[in-house]
Tab-separated table of C-alpha atoms in Angstrom:
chain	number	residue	atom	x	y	z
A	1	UNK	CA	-7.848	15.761	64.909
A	2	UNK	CA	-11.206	15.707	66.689
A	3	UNK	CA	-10.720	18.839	68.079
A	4	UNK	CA	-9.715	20.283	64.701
A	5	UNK	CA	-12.656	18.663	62.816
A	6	UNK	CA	-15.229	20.625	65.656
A	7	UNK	CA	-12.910	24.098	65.018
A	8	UNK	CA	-14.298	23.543	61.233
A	9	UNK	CA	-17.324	22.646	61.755
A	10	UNK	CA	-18.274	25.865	63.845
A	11	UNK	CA	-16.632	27.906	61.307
A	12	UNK	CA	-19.149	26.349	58.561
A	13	UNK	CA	-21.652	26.673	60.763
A	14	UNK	CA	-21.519	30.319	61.068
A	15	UNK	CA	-19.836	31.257	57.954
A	16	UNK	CA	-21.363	28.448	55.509
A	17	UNK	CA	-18.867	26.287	53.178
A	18	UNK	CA	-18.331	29.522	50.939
A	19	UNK	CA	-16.688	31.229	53.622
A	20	UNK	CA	-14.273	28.327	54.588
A	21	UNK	CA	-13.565	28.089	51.048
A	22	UNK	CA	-12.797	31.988	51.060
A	23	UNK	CA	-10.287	31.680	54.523
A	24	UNK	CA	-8.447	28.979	52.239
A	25	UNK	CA	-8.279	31.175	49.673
A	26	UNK	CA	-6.425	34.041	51.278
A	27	UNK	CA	-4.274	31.765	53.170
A	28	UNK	CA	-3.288	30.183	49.709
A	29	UNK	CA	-2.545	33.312	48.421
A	30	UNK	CA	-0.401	34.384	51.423
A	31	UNK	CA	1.172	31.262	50.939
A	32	UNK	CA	2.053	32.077	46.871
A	33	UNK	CA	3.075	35.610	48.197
A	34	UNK	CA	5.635	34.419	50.396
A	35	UNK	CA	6.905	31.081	48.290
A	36	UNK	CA	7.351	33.607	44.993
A	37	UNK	CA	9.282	36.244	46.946
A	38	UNK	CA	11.325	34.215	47.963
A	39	UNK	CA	12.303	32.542	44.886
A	40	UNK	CA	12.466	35.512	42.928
A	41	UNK	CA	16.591	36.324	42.234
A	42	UNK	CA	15.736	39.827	42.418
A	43	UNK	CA	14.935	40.132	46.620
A	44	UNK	CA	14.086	44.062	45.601
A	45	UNK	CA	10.699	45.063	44.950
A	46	UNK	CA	10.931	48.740	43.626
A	47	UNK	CA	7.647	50.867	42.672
A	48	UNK	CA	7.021	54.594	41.805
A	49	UNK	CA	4.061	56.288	43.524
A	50	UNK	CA	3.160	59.232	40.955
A	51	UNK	CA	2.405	61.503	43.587
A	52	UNK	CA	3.101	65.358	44.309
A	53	UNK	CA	5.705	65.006	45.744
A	54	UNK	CA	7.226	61.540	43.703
A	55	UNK	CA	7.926	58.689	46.185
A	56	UNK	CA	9.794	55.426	45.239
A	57	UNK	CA	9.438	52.893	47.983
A	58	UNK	CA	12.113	50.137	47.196
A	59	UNK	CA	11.384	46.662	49.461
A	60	UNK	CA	13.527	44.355	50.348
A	61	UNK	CA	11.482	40.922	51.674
A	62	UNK	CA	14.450	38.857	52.490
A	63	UNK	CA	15.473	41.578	55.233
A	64	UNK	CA	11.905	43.078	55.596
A	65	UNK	CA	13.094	46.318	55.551
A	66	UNK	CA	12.098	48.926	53.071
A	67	UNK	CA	13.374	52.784	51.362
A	68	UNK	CA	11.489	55.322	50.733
A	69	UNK	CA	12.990	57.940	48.855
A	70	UNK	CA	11.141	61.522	48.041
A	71	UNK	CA	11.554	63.863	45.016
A	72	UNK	CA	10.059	67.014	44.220
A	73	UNK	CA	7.390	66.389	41.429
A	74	UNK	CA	8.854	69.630	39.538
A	75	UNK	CA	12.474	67.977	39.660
A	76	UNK	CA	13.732	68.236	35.895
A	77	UNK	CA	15.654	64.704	34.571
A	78	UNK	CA	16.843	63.144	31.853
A	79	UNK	CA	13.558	61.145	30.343
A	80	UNK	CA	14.173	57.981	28.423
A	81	UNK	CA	13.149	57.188	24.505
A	82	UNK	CA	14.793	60.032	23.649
A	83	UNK	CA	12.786	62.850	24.915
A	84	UNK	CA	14.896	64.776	26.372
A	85	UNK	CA	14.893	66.836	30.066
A	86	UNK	CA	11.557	66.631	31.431
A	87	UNK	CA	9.714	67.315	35.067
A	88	UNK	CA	8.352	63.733	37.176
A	89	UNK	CA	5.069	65.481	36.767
A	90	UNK	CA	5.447	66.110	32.861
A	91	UNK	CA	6.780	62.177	32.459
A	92	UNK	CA	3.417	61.070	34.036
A	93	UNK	CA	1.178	63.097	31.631
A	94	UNK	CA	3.581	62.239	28.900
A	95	UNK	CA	3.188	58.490	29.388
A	96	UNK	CA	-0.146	58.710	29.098
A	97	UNK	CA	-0.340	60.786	25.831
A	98	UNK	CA	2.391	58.980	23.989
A	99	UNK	CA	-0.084	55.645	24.881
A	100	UNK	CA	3.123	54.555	27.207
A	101	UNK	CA	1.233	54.936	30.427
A	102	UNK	CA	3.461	54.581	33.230
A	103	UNK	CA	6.292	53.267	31.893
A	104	UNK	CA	8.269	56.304	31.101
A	105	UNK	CA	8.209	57.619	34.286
A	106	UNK	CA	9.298	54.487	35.743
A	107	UNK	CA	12.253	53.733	33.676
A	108	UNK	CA	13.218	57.182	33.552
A	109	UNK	CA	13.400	57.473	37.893
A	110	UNK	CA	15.368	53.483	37.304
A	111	UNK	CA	18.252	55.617	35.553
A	112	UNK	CA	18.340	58.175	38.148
A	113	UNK	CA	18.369	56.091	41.210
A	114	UNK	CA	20.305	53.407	39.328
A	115	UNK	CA	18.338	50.298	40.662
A	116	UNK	CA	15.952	48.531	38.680
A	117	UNK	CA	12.200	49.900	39.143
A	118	UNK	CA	9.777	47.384	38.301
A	119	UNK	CA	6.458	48.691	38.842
A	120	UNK	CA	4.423	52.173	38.881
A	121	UNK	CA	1.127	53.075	40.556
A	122	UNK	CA	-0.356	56.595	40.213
A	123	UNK	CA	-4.294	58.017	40.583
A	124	UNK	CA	-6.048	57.259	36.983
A	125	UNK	CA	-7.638	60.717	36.915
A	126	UNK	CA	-5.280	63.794	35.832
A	127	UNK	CA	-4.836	66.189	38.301
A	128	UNK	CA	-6.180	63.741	41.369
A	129	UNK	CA	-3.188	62.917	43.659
A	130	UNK	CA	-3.376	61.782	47.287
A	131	UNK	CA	-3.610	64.038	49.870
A	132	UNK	CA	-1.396	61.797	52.169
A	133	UNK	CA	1.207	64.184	53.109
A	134	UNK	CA	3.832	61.689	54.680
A	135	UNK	CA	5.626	59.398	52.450
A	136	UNK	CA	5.928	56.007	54.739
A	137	UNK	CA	2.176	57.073	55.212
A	138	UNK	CA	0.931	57.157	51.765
A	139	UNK	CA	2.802	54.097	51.266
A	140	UNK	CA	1.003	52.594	53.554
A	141	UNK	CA	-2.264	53.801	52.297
A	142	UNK	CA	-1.573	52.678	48.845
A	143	UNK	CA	-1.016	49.690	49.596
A	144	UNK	CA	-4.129	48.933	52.166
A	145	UNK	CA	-7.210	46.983	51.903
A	146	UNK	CA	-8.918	49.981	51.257
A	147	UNK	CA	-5.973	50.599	48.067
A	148	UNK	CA	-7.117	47.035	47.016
A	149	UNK	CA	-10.650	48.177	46.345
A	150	UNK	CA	-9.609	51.272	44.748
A	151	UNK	CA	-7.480	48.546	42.248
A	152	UNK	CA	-10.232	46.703	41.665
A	153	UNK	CA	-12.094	49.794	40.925
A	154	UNK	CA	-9.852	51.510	38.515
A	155	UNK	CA	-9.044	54.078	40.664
A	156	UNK	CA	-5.562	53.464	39.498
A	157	UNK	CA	-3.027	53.445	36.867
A	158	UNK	CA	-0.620	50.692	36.800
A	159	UNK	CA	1.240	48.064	35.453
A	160	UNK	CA	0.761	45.920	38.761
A	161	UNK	CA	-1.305	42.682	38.761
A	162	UNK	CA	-3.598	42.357	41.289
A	163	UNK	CA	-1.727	39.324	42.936
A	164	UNK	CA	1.489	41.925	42.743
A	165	UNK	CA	-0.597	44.256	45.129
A	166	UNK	CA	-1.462	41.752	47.059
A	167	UNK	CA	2.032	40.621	47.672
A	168	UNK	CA	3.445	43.844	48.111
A	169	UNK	CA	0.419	44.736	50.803
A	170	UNK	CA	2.156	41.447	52.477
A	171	UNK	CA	5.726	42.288	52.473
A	172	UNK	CA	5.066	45.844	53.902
A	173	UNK	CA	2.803	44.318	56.744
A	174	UNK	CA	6.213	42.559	57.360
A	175	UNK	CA	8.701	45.890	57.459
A	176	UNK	CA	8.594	47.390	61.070
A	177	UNK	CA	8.145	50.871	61.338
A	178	UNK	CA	12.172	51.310	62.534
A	179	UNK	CA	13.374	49.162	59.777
A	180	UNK	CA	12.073	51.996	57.454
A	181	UNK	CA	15.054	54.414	55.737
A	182	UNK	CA	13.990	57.246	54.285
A	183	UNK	CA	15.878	59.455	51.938
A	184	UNK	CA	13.967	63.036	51.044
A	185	UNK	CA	16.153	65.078	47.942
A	186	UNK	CA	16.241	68.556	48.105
A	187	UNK	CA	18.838	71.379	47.665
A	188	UNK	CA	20.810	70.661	50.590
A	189	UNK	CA	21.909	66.881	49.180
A	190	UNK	CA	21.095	65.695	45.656
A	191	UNK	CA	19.006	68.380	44.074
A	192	UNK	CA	20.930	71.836	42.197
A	193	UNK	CA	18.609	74.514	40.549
A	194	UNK	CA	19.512	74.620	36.943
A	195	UNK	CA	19.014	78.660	35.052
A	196	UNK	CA	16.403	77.454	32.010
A	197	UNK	CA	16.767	79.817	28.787
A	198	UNK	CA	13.765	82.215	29.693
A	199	UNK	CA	16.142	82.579	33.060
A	200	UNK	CA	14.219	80.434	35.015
A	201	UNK	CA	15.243	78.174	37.181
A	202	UNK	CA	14.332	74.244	37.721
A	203	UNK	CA	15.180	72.085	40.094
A	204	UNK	CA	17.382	68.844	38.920
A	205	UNK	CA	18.846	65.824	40.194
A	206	UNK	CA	22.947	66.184	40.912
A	207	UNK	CA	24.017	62.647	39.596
A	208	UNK	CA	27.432	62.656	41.877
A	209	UNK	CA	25.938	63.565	44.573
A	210	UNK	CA	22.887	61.275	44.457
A	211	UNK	CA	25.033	58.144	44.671
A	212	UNK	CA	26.775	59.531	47.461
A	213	UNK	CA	23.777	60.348	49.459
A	214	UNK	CA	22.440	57.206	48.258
A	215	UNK	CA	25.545	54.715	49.332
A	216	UNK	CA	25.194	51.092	49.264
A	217	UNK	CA	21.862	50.921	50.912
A	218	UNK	CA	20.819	48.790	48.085
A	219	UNK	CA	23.207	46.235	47.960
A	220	UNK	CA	22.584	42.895	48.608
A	221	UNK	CA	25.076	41.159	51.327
A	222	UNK	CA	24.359	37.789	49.178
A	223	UNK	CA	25.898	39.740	46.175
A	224	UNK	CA	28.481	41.041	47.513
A	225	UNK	CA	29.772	37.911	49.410
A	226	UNK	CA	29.584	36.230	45.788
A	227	UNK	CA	32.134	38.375	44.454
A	228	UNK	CA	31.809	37.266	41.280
A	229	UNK	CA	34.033	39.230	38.851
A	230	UNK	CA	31.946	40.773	35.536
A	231	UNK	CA	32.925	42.742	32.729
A	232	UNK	CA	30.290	44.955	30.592
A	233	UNK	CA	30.410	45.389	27.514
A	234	UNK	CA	27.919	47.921	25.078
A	235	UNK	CA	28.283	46.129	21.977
A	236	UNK	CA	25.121	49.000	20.228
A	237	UNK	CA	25.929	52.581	18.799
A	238	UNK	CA	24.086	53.777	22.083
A	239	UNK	CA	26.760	55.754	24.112
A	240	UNK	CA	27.105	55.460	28.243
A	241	UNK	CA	24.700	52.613	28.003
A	242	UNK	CA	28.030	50.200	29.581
A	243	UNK	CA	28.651	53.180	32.170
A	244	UNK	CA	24.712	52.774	33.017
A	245	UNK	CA	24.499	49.175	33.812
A	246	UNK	CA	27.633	49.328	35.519
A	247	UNK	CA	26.269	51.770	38.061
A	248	UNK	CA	23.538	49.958	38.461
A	249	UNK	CA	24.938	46.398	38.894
A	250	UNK	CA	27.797	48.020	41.656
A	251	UNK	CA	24.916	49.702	43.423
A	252	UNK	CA	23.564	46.324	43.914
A	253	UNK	CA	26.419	45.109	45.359
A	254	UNK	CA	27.950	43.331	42.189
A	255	UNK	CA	31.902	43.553	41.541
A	256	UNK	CA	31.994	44.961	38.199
A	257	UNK	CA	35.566	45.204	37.094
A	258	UNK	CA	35.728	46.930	33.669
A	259	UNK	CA	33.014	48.454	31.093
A	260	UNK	CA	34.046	48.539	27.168
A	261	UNK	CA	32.725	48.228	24.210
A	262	UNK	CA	32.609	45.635	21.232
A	263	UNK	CA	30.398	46.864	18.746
A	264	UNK	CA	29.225	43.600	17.315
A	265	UNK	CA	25.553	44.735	17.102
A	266	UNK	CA	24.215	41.932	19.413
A	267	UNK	CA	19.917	42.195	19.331
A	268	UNK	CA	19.570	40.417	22.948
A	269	UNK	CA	21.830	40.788	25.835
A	270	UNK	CA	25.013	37.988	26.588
A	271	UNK	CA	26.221	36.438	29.573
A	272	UNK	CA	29.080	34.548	29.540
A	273	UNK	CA	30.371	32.356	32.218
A	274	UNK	CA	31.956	28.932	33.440
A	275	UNK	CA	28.655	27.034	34.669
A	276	UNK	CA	29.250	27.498	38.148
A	277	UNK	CA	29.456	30.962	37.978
A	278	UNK	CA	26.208	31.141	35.586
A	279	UNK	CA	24.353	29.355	38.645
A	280	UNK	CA	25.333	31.408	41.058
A	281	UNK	CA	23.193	34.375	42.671
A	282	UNK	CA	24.892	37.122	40.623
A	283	UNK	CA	24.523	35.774	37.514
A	284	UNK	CA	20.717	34.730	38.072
A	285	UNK	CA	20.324	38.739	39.559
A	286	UNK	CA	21.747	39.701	35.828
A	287	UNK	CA	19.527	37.566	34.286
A	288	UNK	CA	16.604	38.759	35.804
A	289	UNK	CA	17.329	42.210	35.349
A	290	UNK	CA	18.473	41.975	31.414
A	291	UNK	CA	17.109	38.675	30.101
A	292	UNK	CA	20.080	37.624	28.850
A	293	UNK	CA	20.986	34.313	26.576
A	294	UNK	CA	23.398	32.326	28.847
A	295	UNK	CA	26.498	31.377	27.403
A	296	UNK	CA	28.925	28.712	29.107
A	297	UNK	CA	32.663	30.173	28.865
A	298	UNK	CA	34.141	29.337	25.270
A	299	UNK	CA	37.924	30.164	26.234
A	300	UNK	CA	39.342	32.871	28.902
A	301	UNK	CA	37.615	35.914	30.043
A	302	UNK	CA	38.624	39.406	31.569
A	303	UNK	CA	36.099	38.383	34.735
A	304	UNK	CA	34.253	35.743	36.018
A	305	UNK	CA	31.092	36.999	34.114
A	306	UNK	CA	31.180	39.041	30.659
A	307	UNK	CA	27.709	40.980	30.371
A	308	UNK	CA	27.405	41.881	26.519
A	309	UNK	CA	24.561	44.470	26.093
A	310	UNK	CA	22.292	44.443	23.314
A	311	UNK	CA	19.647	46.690	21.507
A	312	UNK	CA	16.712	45.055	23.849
A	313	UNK	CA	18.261	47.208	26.797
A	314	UNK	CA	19.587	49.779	24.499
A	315	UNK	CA	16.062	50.658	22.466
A	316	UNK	CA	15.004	52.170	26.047
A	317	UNK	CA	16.786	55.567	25.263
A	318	UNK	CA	16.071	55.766	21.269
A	319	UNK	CA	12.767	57.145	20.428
A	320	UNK	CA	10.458	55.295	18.247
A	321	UNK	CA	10.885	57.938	15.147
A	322	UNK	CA	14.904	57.394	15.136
């Protein structure tokens, strides 16, 4: 203890009490970093970097391994709220013109991929993009202490808290450089070039062929060694929405069963389940994604979890006029 006590005092000697108090203060925030990941029920941290071209780094802390997956920012998809076919570039503007920000970029490239995208990060002046050229690079450069001060600056637009960056800045430091997968779309794999009316031609995403190329590189061995049975139902007038969410949910590993509807109009999201299964890690994954009520099991069910989907998913793809 002695020994410790003299480490301490040198450090305030040379540093003065504000900068002991400072070293505690990163190491407590390291600390919350790593005790919040790890908590979380969603082990995927997934954030689009509006960037020419688009790149969606997808981190997994639990394995500390991370994807980075590339598409052209002229690639044409479908946009959500209702808007219709749209470029990555046009989605960014968009956001910010419709007052949306980043959002509808984000949520849009969550449908593509199929995994849920939580955050966005993009330069805050139009027209400025970084001049990193390689992905895993620019990642990396976003996310440095020099990316910090450009946050604190307002160099960026995002829907990131500070403490998020700060985390995420962590969890990369933590992904080696080999544990890195990266997945770049172009004509070869997932992208087909689609004749517009003038007889033009734009690049878009080939759905089929996306998941392929894509596999189960997102699943999460947890999940999957749950194996806990669910059944989804869309119980809105919004069509596909079950077909959606069951992608998703099997590209995370989860055993979904059957998808149906039962159009009982629900306004939040169901999950129904015998307690055991509504405590388990697929259930609490759900939950996290959808915000569903819980529901403990009133009589039998077609699968160990029933997912009923409601208009606070569904409202995503209806535009705020309809």
């Amino acid at each position: 203890m002695e020994r410790y006590s003299h480490k301490y005092e040198r450090i305030e000697k040379r540093y003065g009490r504000w900068g002991i108090f400072a070293v505690f203060g990163v190491l407590l925030v390291i600390y919350f970093c790593f005790w919040t990941a790890r908590r979380s029920p969603l082990w995927r941290t997934t954030v689009v970097i509006a960037n020419d071209p688009v790149v969606v780094v997808s981190i997994d802390s639990q394995q500390r391994r991370a994807a980075v997956i590339v598409v052209p920012a002229d690639t044409q998809i479908e946009a959500v709220s209702g808007y219709g076919q749209y470029s990555l570039e046009s989605l960014w503007k968009l956001g910010a013109i419709d007052k949306k920000d980043g959002d509808i970029l984000a949520e849009s490239i969550q449908e593509l991929l199929g995994i849920p995208v939580q955050w966005y990060i993009g330069p805050s002046k139009e027209n400025n993009i970084w001049t990193v050229s390689d992905p895993q690079a620019l990642v990396s450069h976003v996310f440095s202490l020099q990316g910090l001060v450009r946050y604190i600056s307002s160099s960026y637009r995002t829907n990131m808290p500070f403490l998020r960056m700060v985390r995420l800045k962590v969890a990369l430091n933590g992904v080696a450089g080999n544990q890195y997968k990266r997945i770049v779309l172009v004509p070869d794999n997932a992208i087909t070039m689609k004749e517009q009316p003038d007889g033009t031609t734009m690049p878009t995403v080939d759905l089929s062929r996306l998941d392929v190329l894509l596999g189960n590189m997102f699943e999460n061995e947890k999940i999957r060694k749950d194996a806990e049975s669910v059944a989804i139902y869309n119980t809105t007038s919004i069509s596909s929405l079950g077909s959606r969410v069951g992608r998703m949910l099997s590209k995370l590993g989860v055993f979904v069963v059957s998808i149906g509807n039962n159009p009982v109009g629900l306004s939040q999201c169901e999950l129904e389940g015998s307690s055991e299964a509504l405590n388990r890690e697929t259930a609490k994954m759900i939950d996290a994604i959808f915000h569903c009520r819980k529901i403990s099991a009133r009589g039998m069910l077609r699968a160990d979890l029933e997912l009923r989907l409601g208009m606070d998913y569904a409202k995503r793809f209806v535009h705020e006029g309809n």
